[in-house]
Tab-separated table of C-alpha atoms in Angstrom:
chain	number	residue	atom	x	y	z
A	27	MET	CA	0.049	0.400	0.012
A	28	GLU	CA	2.629	2.402	0.895
A	29	LYS	CA	3.920	2.119	-2.866
A	30	GLN	CA	1.285	2.572	-3.826
A	31	ASN	CA	0.925	6.000	-2.458
A	32	ILE	CA	4.400	6.643	-3.472
A	33	GLU	CA	3.408	6.038	-6.735
A	34	THR	CA	0.972	8.261	-6.870
A	35	GLU	CA	2.555	10.982	-5.628
A	36	LYS	CA	5.425	10.743	-8.122
A	37	LEU	CA	2.718	11.200	-10.830
A	38	LEU	CA	1.212	13.884	-9.065
A	39	GLY	CA	4.437	15.516	-9.635
A	40	ILE	CA	5.178	14.516	-13.194
A	41	LYS	CA	1.587	17.074	-13.372
A	42	LYS	CA	2.015	19.618	-11.900
A	43	LEU	CA	5.872	19.416	-14.002
A	44	LEU	CA	3.945	19.228	-16.613
A	45	ASP	CA	1.708	21.652	-15.994
A	46	ASN	CA	3.998	24.114	-15.003
A	47	HIS	CA	6.220	24.069	-18.465
A	48	LYS	CA	2.916	26.092	-20.407
A	49	GLU	CA	6.126	26.226	-23.229
A	50	LEU	CA	5.655	21.858	-24.136
A	51	LEU	CA	3.284	21.073	-26.960
A	52	LYS	CA	0.233	20.901	-26.097
A	53	ILE	CA	-2.944	18.213	-27.652
A	54	ASP	CA	-4.245	20.898	-31.022
A	55	PRO	CA	-7.932	20.499	-29.451
A	56	LYS	CA	-9.339	20.657	-32.806
A	57	LYS	CA	-6.645	17.668	-34.748
A	58	ASP	CA	-6.623	14.417	-33.152
A	59	LYS	CA	-3.627	12.776	-32.219
A	60	LEU	CA	-1.054	16.120	-33.672
A	61	LYS	CA	0.707	18.455	-30.827
A	62	GLN	CA	0.973	22.292	-31.123
A	63	GLN	CA	4.225	25.055	-30.492
A	64	VAL	CA	2.676	28.818	-30.228
A	65	ILE	CA	5.581	30.901	-30.991
A	66	GLN	CA	5.997	33.897	-29.624
A	67	VAL	CA	6.972	37.143	-31.308
A	68	LYS	CA	5.860	40.844	-29.975
A	69	ASP	CA	3.681	41.699	-33.474
A	70	ASN	CA	3.305	41.118	-37.200
A	71	GLN	CA	5.811	42.928	-38.392
A	72	GLU	CA	8.106	40.150	-36.657
A	73	LEU	CA	6.404	36.799	-37.997
A	74	LEU	CA	6.723	38.331	-41.064
A	75	MET	CA	10.113	39.440	-40.866
A	76	LYS	CA	10.860	35.851	-39.759
A	77	VAL	CA	8.842	34.057	-42.011
A	78	SER	CA	10.515	36.796	-44.842
A	79	ALA	CA	13.531	35.493	-43.712
A	80	MET	CA	13.537	32.143	-44.162
A	81	ILE	CA	12.094	32.232	-47.570
A	82	GLU	CA	14.821	34.541	-48.270
A	83	VAL	CA	17.040	32.218	-47.181
A	84	CYS	CA	15.429	29.341	-48.731
A	85	VAL	CA	15.691	31.132	-52.404
A	86	VAL	CA	19.823	32.479	-51.533
A	87	ALA	CA	20.172	28.723	-50.672
A	88	LEU	CA	18.737	27.925	-54.208
A	89	GLU	CA	19.925	30.058	-56.409
A	90	GLY	CA	23.586	31.407	-55.285
A	91	GLU	CA	24.383	34.389	-52.797
A	92	ASN	CA	23.377	38.342	-53.302
A	93	SER	CA	20.608	36.322	-56.504
A	94	PHE	CA	17.800	37.302	-54.539
A	95	THR	CA	15.943	40.543	-55.247
A	96	PRO	CA	12.413	40.658	-55.656
A	97	LEU	CA	10.699	43.290	-56.446
A	98	HIS	CA	9.957	44.769	-53.136
A	99	LYS	CA	13.134	44.765	-51.440
A	100	ILE	CA	16.045	45.512	-53.544
A	101	ASN	CA	18.295	45.601	-50.338
A	102	VAL	CA	18.041	41.862	-48.927
A	103	ASP	CA	20.668	40.825	-46.854
A	104	ALA	CA	21.783	37.352	-47.303
A	105	LYS	CA	23.237	37.221	-44.102
A	106	VAL	CA	20.686	39.383	-42.225
A	107	SER	CA	18.204	37.109	-42.832
A	108	ALA	CA	19.793	34.031	-41.953
A	109	THR	CA	20.994	35.256	-39.104
A	110	ILE	CA	17.327	36.365	-38.231
A	111	VAL	CA	16.439	32.634	-39.035
A	112	LEU	CA	19.194	31.099	-37.204
A	113	GLU	CA	17.762	32.949	-34.168
A	114	PHE	CA	14.380	31.808	-34.662
A	115	ALA	CA	15.425	28.045	-34.884
A	116	LEU	CA	17.044	28.349	-31.152
A	117	GLU	CA	13.955	29.602	-30.227
A	118	LEU	CA	12.139	26.114	-31.272
A	119	LEU	CA	14.585	24.689	-29.898
A	120	PRO	CA	12.250	22.728	-26.704
A	121	TYR	CA	14.936	23.833	-24.023
A	122	GLY	CA	12.191	23.904	-20.839
A	123	GLN	CA	10.763	20.464	-22.438
A	124	MET	CA	14.033	18.897	-22.178
A	125	GLN	CA	14.259	20.533	-18.603
A	126	CYS	CA	10.997	19.203	-17.576
A	127	LEU	CA	11.659	15.781	-18.909
A	128	ASP	CA	15.377	15.982	-16.793
A	129	HIS	CA	13.031	16.332	-14.466
A	130	ILE	CA	10.944	13.155	-14.987
A	131	GLU	CA	13.660	11.132	-15.442
A	132	GLU	CA	14.437	11.733	-11.150
A	133	LEU	CA	10.668	11.307	-10.247
A	134	ILE	CA	11.378	7.869	-12.115
A	135	LYS	CA	14.454	6.827	-11.064
A	136	SER	CA	14.085	8.366	-7.355
A	137	SER	CA	10.659	5.928	-7.265
A	138	ASN	CA	12.546	3.116	-8.500
A	139	ASN	CA	14.730	2.787	-4.644
A	140	PHE	CA	11.542	1.959	-3.230
């Protein structure tokens, strides 16, 4: 009976960890088995800047450096676009999720000691 209480406490601890980490992937309530990730941006302009930088980097990669000249943007800097994309990719890395999983792993390991 005591072991069952300990296991219940561990499960409640895991649930609390998961509830406290808002940056974790969440199940999309509209689409079963799919998860969603929230991307935080300051405003619409920042979102457009990040998406356009990703497109610019892809075009530069396909066409070669300094050959990307869309009509609405004559002065595209490939290095600036690549930097924005790399910074955005770093923001997407799930550091909080990995930290939460480490804590869950510690809880599970500690429950095996009983």
